[in-house]
């Protein structure tokens, strides 16, 4: 069997898990473009509760993202994923049955408690070979990106015909479909991938929090998602006020996202080709600042709002796509799971803070100041990003190894350190795993594998 192509199990695992992940994200995102408009019909509505309803899922996701991954190591991937989807289903029904904004906030918080991201990615790793794992993860990542675009289209269409309750009922159906996929389509894992690069290790979390380069990325993803959710607290109403009917908002979001994807790819390619990744990264943050400041100053012209939304999504999607890649290159060998766990928690915490602060600022000072807050925080992020060190191009690999004792593990670690092309390595004797970060253009993979055997 060729090692250059996905086998049948890997294809089934990547597509089915990507669908589970994608449907769940569609359910979480669908209210973003519509809640500011249709939420006014709920009892107890106010800008503050609006923001909390949009961002509530992020708070519980941030709290449970790492623990759910650790639980999947103890109790198994599938039980944790199915349990999370059932909690997500329950939260969707609570929100659908609620006549008050308080019930919707509670339902959204329950949705977030179904935090299955770590367990899903770990199961995908368990079901794939080391050399094929990047393709499997890329498939899941692509579906996550597509889910946002689909949600921006479905949200306005469903809400126009069936209201907010319709959105939550569709979300509940997606949760049930996800459970069925996990039960009947997702293969059962018979092996376990090395967990250090997949699931957070509690003992490594403190070290990850102290790392200045990782801290910059964590702060960045928090600010990025704060800006996104805060914008959707006020943007839908602004569009309706300049004559853009709510049911047609998808006609703005879909082209904006498509244009942003099309323009983002060549920028990424050129930045990598000419070794200007840091410049492009900081340029995307600067573009966010410009769009937020302009929205703060001018909200009355439809053509300008459309242009600014397109520019915002160009910056957002570029940053969203490049930060996980940068994180995987910065994270120490064997600790990517811990680094990614903190990164994901910061991402969801940013979604919560963006909604909560967006609602509070709208209530106290007016909606235009939401954009001023986002611009100010983005400026802080730009300052942090300018201090980032250039990231060496590398690939993280993990191997099961046969070790006779701890002295053998130390001998293997010393030999790895001397091997050309090896940037960093870590031997975990208790798990019989070697984590190696390499420059794939300089390392001799046959020599590396021979040494580990």
Short mmCIF file of C-alpha atoms in Angstrom, two decimals:
data_model
loop_
_atom_site.label_atom_id
_atom_site.label_comp_id
_atom_site.label_asym_id
_atom_site.label_seq_id
_atom_site.Cartn_x
_atom_site.Cartn_y
_atom_site.Cartn_z
CA UNK A 1 0.00 0.00 0.00
CA UNK A 2 1.36 3.42 -0.92
CA UNK A 3 2.22 5.66 2.02
CA UNK A 4 1.62 8.73 -0.17
CA UNK A 5 -2.16 8.35 -0.25
CA UNK A 6 -4.89 8.05 2.35
CA UNK A 7 -6.14 4.50 2.84
CA UNK A 8 -9.85 3.69 3.07
CA UNK A 9 -9.99 4.03 6.88
CA UNK A 10 -8.21 7.38 6.79
CA UNK A 11 -10.55 8.70 4.09
CA UNK A 12 -13.63 7.60 6.00
CA UNK A 13 -12.27 9.01 9.28
CA UNK A 14 -11.26 12.38 7.85
CA UNK A 15 -14.54 13.00 6.00
CA UNK A 16 -16.87 11.75 8.73
CA UNK A 17 -15.10 13.57 11.56
CA UNK A 18 -14.86 16.70 9.41
CA UNK A 19 -18.63 16.55 8.91
CA UNK A 20 -19.22 16.12 12.65
CA UNK A 21 -16.96 19.07 13.40
CA UNK A 22 -18.39 21.19 10.60
CA UNK A 23 -22.08 20.66 11.45
CA UNK A 24 -21.41 21.57 15.06
CA UNK A 25 -19.61 24.77 14.07
CA UNK A 26 -22.41 25.71 11.65
CA UNK A 27 -24.84 25.38 14.55
CA UNK A 28 -22.74 27.66 16.75
CA UNK A 29 -22.17 30.30 14.07
CA UNK A 30 -25.64 30.56 12.49
CA UNK A 31 -26.97 33.09 15.00
CA UNK A 32 -24.06 35.49 14.48
CA UNK A 33 -25.53 37.33 11.46
CA UNK A 34 -29.13 37.38 12.74
CA UNK A 35 -29.41 37.55 16.52
CA UNK A 36 -28.97 41.32 16.73
CA UNK A 37 -32.06 41.66 14.49
CA UNK A 38 -34.38 38.85 15.61
CA UNK A 39 -33.31 38.77 19.27
CA UNK A 40 -35.25 41.98 19.99
CA UNK A 41 -38.43 39.85 20.02
CA UNK A 42 -37.27 37.95 23.13
CA UNK A 43 -38.36 38.89 26.65
CA UNK A 44 -35.67 40.72 28.58
CA UNK A 45 -33.79 41.78 25.46
CA UNK A 46 -31.06 44.38 25.91
CA UNK A 47 -27.72 45.00 24.17
CA UNK A 48 -25.90 43.40 27.12
CA UNK A 49 -27.94 40.18 26.94
CA UNK A 50 -27.62 40.22 23.16
CA UNK A 51 -23.84 40.14 23.49
CA UNK A 52 -23.98 37.40 26.10
CA UNK A 53 -26.23 35.26 23.89
CA UNK A 54 -23.80 35.57 20.99
CA UNK A 55 -20.71 34.81 23.08
CA UNK A 56 -21.97 32.51 25.87
CA UNK A 57 -20.85 29.34 24.13
CA UNK A 58 -17.29 30.64 24.12
CA UNK A 59 -17.09 30.84 27.91
CA UNK A 60 -18.04 27.20 28.53
CA UNK A 61 -15.94 26.04 25.58
CA UNK A 62 -12.91 27.83 27.00
CA UNK A 63 -13.44 26.21 30.41
CA UNK A 64 -13.97 22.66 29.13
CA UNK A 65 -11.79 22.46 26.01
CA UNK A 66 -8.74 21.06 27.81
CA UNK A 67 -10.58 18.87 30.40
CA UNK A 68 -12.65 17.14 27.67
CA UNK A 69 -9.48 16.25 25.77
CA UNK A 70 -7.94 14.78 28.92
CA UNK A 71 -11.15 12.82 29.62
CA UNK A 72 -10.98 11.34 26.13
CA UNK A 73 -7.61 9.83 27.05
CA UNK A 74 -9.17 8.16 30.10
CA UNK A 75 -12.61 7.10 28.87
CA UNK A 76 -12.13 6.90 25.10
CA UNK A 77 -12.61 9.30 22.20
CA UNK A 78 -16.04 8.21 20.99
CA UNK A 79 -17.81 8.27 24.38
CA UNK A 80 -16.58 11.82 25.02
CA UNK A 81 -17.53 12.99 21.51
CA UNK A 82 -21.02 11.47 21.71
CA UNK A 83 -21.56 12.88 25.20
CA UNK A 84 -20.51 16.32 23.98
CA UNK A 85 -22.88 16.15 21.01
CA UNK A 86 -25.78 15.14 23.28
CA UNK A 87 -25.08 18.13 25.55
CA UNK A 88 -24.95 20.30 22.43
CA UNK A 89 -28.32 18.84 21.35
CA UNK A 90 -29.83 19.64 24.77
CA UNK A 91 -28.52 23.21 24.66
CA UNK A 92 -30.00 23.71 21.19
CA UNK A 93 -33.45 22.59 22.40
CA UNK A 94 -33.26 24.81 25.49
CA UNK A 95 -32.52 27.81 23.26
CA UNK A 96 -35.23 26.86 20.75
CA UNK A 97 -37.91 26.57 23.46
CA UNK A 98 -36.99 29.83 25.21
CA UNK A 99 -39.15 32.91 24.91
CA UNK A 100 -36.65 34.99 26.90
CA UNK A 101 -33.11 36.05 26.16
CA UNK A 102 -32.04 34.50 29.46
CA UNK A 103 -33.08 31.04 28.28
CA UNK A 104 -31.21 31.53 25.01
CA UNK A 105 -28.06 32.52 26.90
CA UNK A 106 -28.38 29.39 29.06
CA UNK A 107 -28.93 27.25 25.97
CA UNK A 108 -25.90 28.72 24.24
CA UNK A 109 -23.79 28.07 27.34
CA UNK A 110 -24.98 24.43 27.30
CA UNK A 111 -24.04 24.19 23.62
CA UNK A 112 -20.53 25.27 24.50
CA UNK A 113 -20.27 22.61 27.20
CA UNK A 114 -20.22 20.02 24.42
CA UNK A 115 -16.55 20.83 23.84
CA UNK A 116 -15.48 18.00 21.56
CA UNK A 117 -12.69 19.62 19.52
CA UNK A 118 -9.74 18.01 21.34
CA UNK A 119 -11.32 14.56 21.42
CA UNK A 120 -12.30 14.76 17.74
CA UNK A 121 -8.81 15.75 16.60
CA UNK A 122 -7.26 13.08 18.84
CA UNK A 123 -9.53 10.41 17.32
CA UNK A 124 -8.58 11.62 13.83
CA UNK A 125 -4.93 11.15 14.80
CA UNK A 126 -5.61 7.68 16.24
CA UNK A 127 -7.15 6.67 12.91
CA UNK A 128 -4.33 7.91 10.68
CA UNK A 129 -0.69 7.10 10.07
CA UNK A 130 1.98 9.62 11.02
CA UNK A 131 2.82 10.52 7.42
CA UNK A 132 -0.86 10.97 6.49
CA UNK A 133 -1.95 12.83 9.63
CA UNK A 134 -1.40 16.35 8.15
CA UNK A 135 -3.80 15.53 5.28
CA UNK A 136 -6.47 14.30 7.70
CA UNK A 137 -6.10 17.39 9.88
CA UNK A 138 -6.15 19.65 6.82
CA UNK A 139 -9.45 18.07 5.70
CA UNK A 140 -11.00 18.82 9.09
CA UNK A 141 -9.58 22.35 9.05
CA UNK A 142 -11.06 22.97 5.60
CA UNK A 143 -14.51 21.91 6.79
CA UNK A 144 -14.22 24.26 9.79
CA UNK A 145 -13.48 27.15 7.43
CA UNK A 146 -16.35 26.20 5.15
CA UNK A 147 -18.73 25.88 8.10
CA UNK A 148 -18.40 29.58 8.86
CA UNK A 149 -19.29 30.49 5.27
CA UNK A 150 -22.25 28.07 5.25
CA UNK A 151 -23.48 29.48 8.59
CA UNK A 152 -23.39 33.04 7.23
CA UNK A 153 -25.71 31.94 4.42
CA UNK A 154 -28.04 29.58 6.31
CA UNK A 155 -28.54 31.84 9.33
CA UNK A 156 -30.36 34.69 7.53
CA UNK A 157 -32.33 32.30 5.29
CA UNK A 158 -33.62 30.11 8.14
CA UNK A 159 -34.33 33.04 10.46
CA UNK A 160 -36.37 34.81 7.77
CA UNK A 161 -38.73 31.82 7.43
CA UNK A 162 -38.66 30.20 10.86
CA UNK A 163 -37.19 32.74 13.27
CA UNK A 164 -34.52 32.12 15.89
CA UNK A 165 -36.22 28.93 17.07
CA UNK A 166 -35.80 27.49 13.57
CA UNK A 167 -32.06 28.05 13.73
CA UNK A 168 -31.77 26.20 17.04
CA UNK A 169 -33.96 23.31 15.83
CA UNK A 170 -31.72 22.90 12.77
CA UNK A 171 -28.73 22.96 15.11
CA UNK A 172 -30.32 20.18 17.20
CA UNK A 173 -30.82 18.10 14.04
CA UNK A 174 -27.13 18.60 13.17
CA UNK A 175 -26.20 17.30 16.63
CA UNK A 176 -28.28 14.14 16.11
CA UNK A 177 -26.71 13.59 12.69
CA UNK A 178 -23.30 13.99 14.32
CA UNK A 179 -24.09 11.28 16.88
CA UNK A 180 -25.24 8.93 14.10
CA UNK A 181 -22.05 9.58 12.14
CA UNK A 182 -19.89 8.79 15.18
CA UNK A 183 -21.87 5.60 15.91
CA UNK A 184 -22.19 4.18 12.41
CA UNK A 185 -19.63 5.81 10.09
CA UNK A 186 -16.54 6.92 12.04
CA UNK A 187 -14.20 3.89 12.30
CA UNK A 188 -13.23 2.48 15.68
CA UNK A 189 -9.63 3.15 16.67
CA UNK A 190 -7.51 0.06 17.32
CA UNK A 191 -4.32 2.04 17.97
CA UNK A 192 -3.61 5.23 19.87
CA UNK A 193 -1.52 8.05 18.41
CA UNK A 194 1.16 9.59 20.65
CA UNK A 195 -0.84 12.01 22.75
CA UNK A 196 1.68 14.75 23.53
CA UNK A 197 1.08 16.50 20.23
CA UNK A 198 -2.71 16.04 20.40
CA UNK A 199 -4.16 16.30 23.91
CA UNK A 200 -3.07 18.79 26.56
CA UNK A 201 -0.93 17.49 29.42
CA UNK A 202 -1.76 19.23 32.73
CA UNK A 203 1.91 19.27 33.78
CA UNK A 204 2.91 21.18 30.64
CA UNK A 205 0.28 23.92 30.78
CA UNK A 206 2.19 26.26 33.12
CA UNK A 207 5.28 26.13 30.89
CA UNK A 208 3.15 26.89 27.84
CA UNK A 209 1.62 29.93 29.57
CA UNK A 210 5.09 31.31 30.32
CA UNK A 211 6.39 31.07 26.75
CA UNK A 212 6.57 34.62 25.36
CA UNK A 213 6.16 33.59 21.71
CA UNK A 214 3.16 31.38 22.42
CA UNK A 215 1.74 34.15 24.60
CA UNK A 216 1.74 36.49 21.60
CA UNK A 217 -0.25 33.97 19.55
CA UNK A 218 -2.67 33.27 22.40
CA UNK A 219 -3.30 36.99 22.92
CA UNK A 220 -3.71 37.40 19.18
CA UNK A 221 -6.34 34.73 18.70
CA UNK A 222 -8.25 36.06 21.72
CA UNK A 223 -8.31 39.57 20.24
CA UNK A 224 -9.16 38.27 16.76
CA UNK A 225 -12.27 36.47 17.96
CA UNK A 226 -13.21 39.32 20.28
CA UNK A 227 -13.27 41.59 17.25
CA UNK A 228 -15.36 39.10 15.24
CA UNK A 229 -18.11 38.52 17.80
CA UNK A 230 -18.18 42.16 18.92
CA UNK A 231 -18.70 43.23 15.31
CA UNK A 232 -21.72 40.95 14.93
CA UNK A 233 -23.35 42.50 17.99
CA UNK A 234 -23.86 45.69 15.96
CA UNK A 235 -23.19 45.04 12.24
CA UNK A 236 -26.51 43.32 11.29
CA UNK A 237 -28.56 46.26 12.61
CA UNK A 238 -26.29 48.75 10.84
CA UNK A 239 -26.86 46.96 7.54
CA UNK A 240 -30.64 47.02 7.93
CA UNK A 241 -30.54 50.75 8.72
CA UNK A 242 -28.83 51.54 5.42
CA UNK A 243 -31.46 49.60 3.46
CA UNK A 244 -30.03 46.06 3.38
CA UNK A 245 -32.92 43.71 4.29
CA UNK A 246 -32.05 41.12 6.94
CA UNK A 247 -33.10 38.17 4.78
CA UNK A 248 -30.56 39.26 2.13
CA UNK A 249 -27.53 39.68 4.41
CA UNK A 250 -26.16 36.37 3.17
CA UNK A 251 -25.76 38.07 -0.22
CA UNK A 252 -23.07 40.19 1.43
CA UNK A 253 -21.44 37.61 3.69
CA UNK A 254 -21.04 34.85 1.11
CA UNK A 255 -19.30 36.96 -1.58
CA UNK A 256 -17.21 38.67 1.12
CA UNK A 257 -15.98 35.34 2.42
CA UNK A 258 -15.36 33.95 -1.08
CA UNK A 259 -13.40 37.04 -2.12
CA UNK A 260 -11.41 36.89 1.11
CA UNK A 261 -10.50 33.23 0.49
CA UNK A 262 -9.47 33.96 -3.10
CA UNK A 263 -7.27 36.93 -2.13
CA UNK A 264 -5.86 35.26 0.99
CA UNK A 265 -4.26 32.29 -0.80
CA UNK A 266 -1.86 34.20 -3.11
CA UNK A 267 -0.79 36.41 -0.20
CA UNK A 268 0.07 33.30 1.82
CA UNK A 269 1.98 31.77 -1.10
CA UNK A 270 3.97 34.94 -1.80
CA UNK A 271 4.73 35.48 1.89
CA UNK A 272 6.12 31.95 2.22
CA UNK A 273 8.00 32.09 -1.10
CA UNK A 274 9.75 35.39 -0.30
CA UNK A 275 10.15 34.73 3.43
CA UNK A 276 7.86 37.65 4.33
CA UNK A 277 5.46 35.79 6.61
CA UNK A 278 5.90 38.17 9.54
CA UNK A 279 5.34 41.19 7.28
CA UNK A 280 2.14 39.68 5.85
CA UNK A 281 0.96 38.70 9.33
CA UNK A 282 1.46 42.21 10.72
CA UNK A 283 -0.05 43.68 7.56
CA UNK A 284 -3.23 41.66 8.11
CA UNK A 285 -3.47 42.99 11.68
CA UNK A 286 -2.96 46.54 10.36
CA UNK A 287 -5.78 45.97 7.84
CA UNK A 288 -8.06 44.94 10.72
CA UNK A 289 -7.17 48.16 12.55
CA UNK A 290 -7.99 50.27 9.47
CA UNK A 291 -11.37 48.58 8.94
CA UNK A 292 -12.34 48.93 12.62
CA UNK A 293 -11.33 52.60 12.81
CA UNK A 294 -13.22 53.37 9.59
CA UNK A 295 -16.34 51.59 10.91
CA UNK A 296 -16.05 53.68 14.08
CA UNK A 297 -16.10 56.88 12.01
CA UNK A 298 -18.54 56.02 9.22
CA UNK A 299 -21.56 53.69 9.38
CA UNK A 300 -24.02 55.39 7.03
CA UNK A 301 -22.95 54.37 3.51
CA UNK A 302 -23.86 50.90 2.23
CA UNK A 303 -21.03 50.67 -0.31
CA UNK A 304 -18.47 51.51 2.38
CA UNK A 305 -19.92 48.95 4.81
CA UNK A 306 -19.74 46.29 2.11
CA UNK A 307 -16.11 47.18 1.30
CA UNK A 308 -15.10 47.18 4.96
CA UNK A 309 -16.75 43.80 5.62
CA UNK A 310 -14.80 42.30 2.67
CA UNK A 311 -11.52 43.81 3.91
CA UNK A 312 -12.19 42.62 7.47
CA UNK A 313 -12.75 39.04 6.32
CA UNK A 314 -9.59 39.11 4.17
CA UNK A 315 -7.59 40.00 7.28
CA UNK A 316 -9.56 37.66 9.56
CA UNK A 317 -9.27 34.58 7.35
CA UNK A 318 -5.56 35.12 6.70
CA UNK A 319 -4.83 35.39 10.42
CA UNK A 320 -7.15 32.51 11.30
CA UNK A 321 -5.42 30.25 8.77
CA UNK A 322 -1.81 31.13 9.60
CA UNK A 323 -1.83 31.19 13.41
CA UNK A 324 -2.32 27.42 13.98
CA UNK A 325 0.55 26.73 11.58
CA UNK A 326 2.79 29.18 13.43
CA UNK A 327 1.78 27.63 16.74
CA UNK A 328 2.72 24.12 15.59
CA UNK A 329 6.17 25.39 14.59
CA UNK A 330 6.72 27.28 17.87
CA UNK A 331 5.42 24.64 20.29
CA UNK A 332 8.13 22.45 21.87
CA UNK A 333 8.44 18.90 20.55
CA UNK A 334 5.85 16.66 22.15
CA UNK A 335 3.85 19.52 23.66
CA UNK A 336 1.77 20.76 20.73
CA UNK A 337 -1.37 19.31 22.34
CA UNK A 338 -0.88 21.48 25.42
CA UNK A 339 -0.03 24.55 23.32
CA UNK A 340 -3.06 24.01 21.07
CA UNK A 341 -5.32 23.44 24.08
CA UNK A 342 -4.44 26.84 25.53
CA UNK A 343 -4.66 28.46 22.08
CA UNK A 344 -8.17 27.04 21.49
CA UNK A 345 -9.31 28.07 24.97
CA UNK A 346 -8.13 31.64 24.28
CA UNK A 347 -9.98 31.57 20.95
CA UNK A 348 -13.28 30.66 22.61
CA UNK A 349 -12.70 33.03 25.52
CA UNK A 350 -12.23 35.79 22.95
CA UNK A 351 -15.60 34.91 21.40
CA UNK A 352 -17.24 35.23 24.81
CA UNK A 353 -15.52 38.50 25.72
CA UNK A 354 -16.29 40.01 22.32
CA UNK A 355 -20.00 39.34 22.70
CA UNK A 356 -20.15 40.42 26.35
CA UNK A 357 -18.10 43.60 25.94
CA UNK A 358 -19.80 44.45 22.63
CA UNK A 359 -23.19 44.37 24.34
CA UNK A 360 -22.02 46.36 27.37
CA UNK A 361 -20.32 49.05 25.30
CA UNK A 362 -23.36 49.38 23.03
CA UNK A 363 -25.61 49.85 26.06
CA UNK A 364 -23.35 52.38 27.80
CA UNK A 365 -21.72 54.43 25.03
CA UNK A 366 -23.26 53.49 21.68
CA UNK A 367 -22.49 50.89 19.07
CA UNK A 368 -19.78 52.87 17.26
CA UNK A 369 -17.52 52.49 20.30
CA UNK A 370 -17.53 48.71 19.79
CA UNK A 371 -15.34 49.28 16.74
CA UNK A 372 -13.12 51.66 18.68
CA UNK A 373 -12.51 48.95 21.29
CA UNK A 374 -11.70 46.38 18.58
CA UNK A 375 -9.32 48.82 16.87
CA UNK A 376 -7.54 49.64 20.13
CA UNK A 377 -7.07 45.97 21.05
CA UNK A 378 -5.87 45.20 17.52
CA UNK A 379 -3.25 47.94 17.88
CA UNK A 380 -2.04 46.25 21.06
CA UNK A 381 -1.88 42.96 19.15
CA UNK A 382 0.15 44.61 16.37
CA UNK A 383 2.71 45.78 18.93
CA UNK A 384 2.96 42.26 20.33
CA UNK A 385 3.24 40.74 16.84
CA UNK A 386 6.07 43.06 15.86
CA UNK A 387 8.09 41.50 18.69
CA UNK A 388 7.65 37.95 17.39
CA UNK A 389 10.82 36.11 16.46
CA UNK A 390 11.14 34.58 12.99
CA UNK A 391 9.86 31.01 13.10
CA UNK A 392 12.10 28.32 11.65
CA UNK A 393 10.33 26.17 9.09
CA UNK A 394 9.86 22.75 10.60
CA UNK A 395 7.74 19.65 10.74
CA UNK A 396 6.72 17.89 13.96
CA UNK A 397 6.82 14.08 13.94
CA UNK A 398 6.14 11.41 16.53
CA UNK A 399 7.31 7.80 16.62
CA UNK A 400 6.67 4.80 18.83
CA UNK A 401 10.07 3.50 19.95
CA UNK A 402 11.33 0.40 21.76
CA UNK A 403 13.29 1.43 24.84
CA UNK A 404 15.03 -1.00 27.17
CA UNK A 405 15.48 1.49 30.02
CA UNK A 406 15.86 5.19 30.79
CA UNK A 407 19.57 5.21 29.95
CA UNK A 408 18.64 3.89 26.50
CA UNK A 409 16.17 6.77 26.15
CA UNK A 410 18.89 9.28 27.09
CA UNK A 411 21.29 7.71 24.61
CA UNK A 412 18.67 7.96 21.86
CA UNK A 413 17.97 11.62 22.75
CA UNK A 414 21.70 12.42 22.54
CA UNK A 415 21.94 10.73 19.15
CA UNK A 416 18.92 12.63 17.85
CA UNK A 417 20.43 15.95 18.93
CA UNK A 418 23.50 15.28 16.75
CA UNK A 419 21.51 14.31 13.67
CA UNK A 420 21.58 16.98 10.88
CA UNK A 421 18.18 18.56 10.33
CA UNK A 422 16.83 17.77 13.81
CA UNK A 423 15.78 21.05 15.45
CA UNK A 424 14.43 19.65 18.70
CA UNK A 425 13.54 16.28 20.18
CA UNK A 426 11.90 14.82 23.25
CA UNK A 427 11.84 11.19 24.40
CA UNK A 428 9.00 10.19 26.73
CA UNK A 429 10.20 6.93 28.26
CA UNK A 430 6.93 6.18 30.09
CA UNK A 431 4.96 6.32 26.82
CA UNK A 432 7.74 4.87 24.61
CA UNK A 433 7.37 7.81 22.24
CA UNK A 434 9.89 10.05 20.49
CA UNK A 435 8.75 13.54 19.47
CA UNK A 436 11.00 15.14 16.85
CA UNK A 437 10.89 18.56 15.23
CA UNK A 438 12.84 18.59 11.96
CA UNK A 439 13.79 20.74 9.01
CA UNK A 440 12.39 18.41 6.36
CA UNK A 441 14.73 19.84 3.71
CA UNK A 442 17.82 19.07 5.76
CA UNK A 443 16.98 15.86 7.60
CA UNK A 444 17.63 12.38 6.23
CA UNK A 445 14.37 10.61 7.09
CA UNK A 446 15.81 7.13 6.48
CA UNK A 447 18.68 7.85 8.84
CA UNK A 448 16.23 9.28 11.42
CA UNK A 449 13.96 6.25 11.30
CA UNK A 450 16.94 3.87 11.45
CA UNK A 451 18.19 5.59 14.57
CA UNK A 452 14.79 5.34 16.26
CA UNK A 453 14.50 1.67 15.45
#
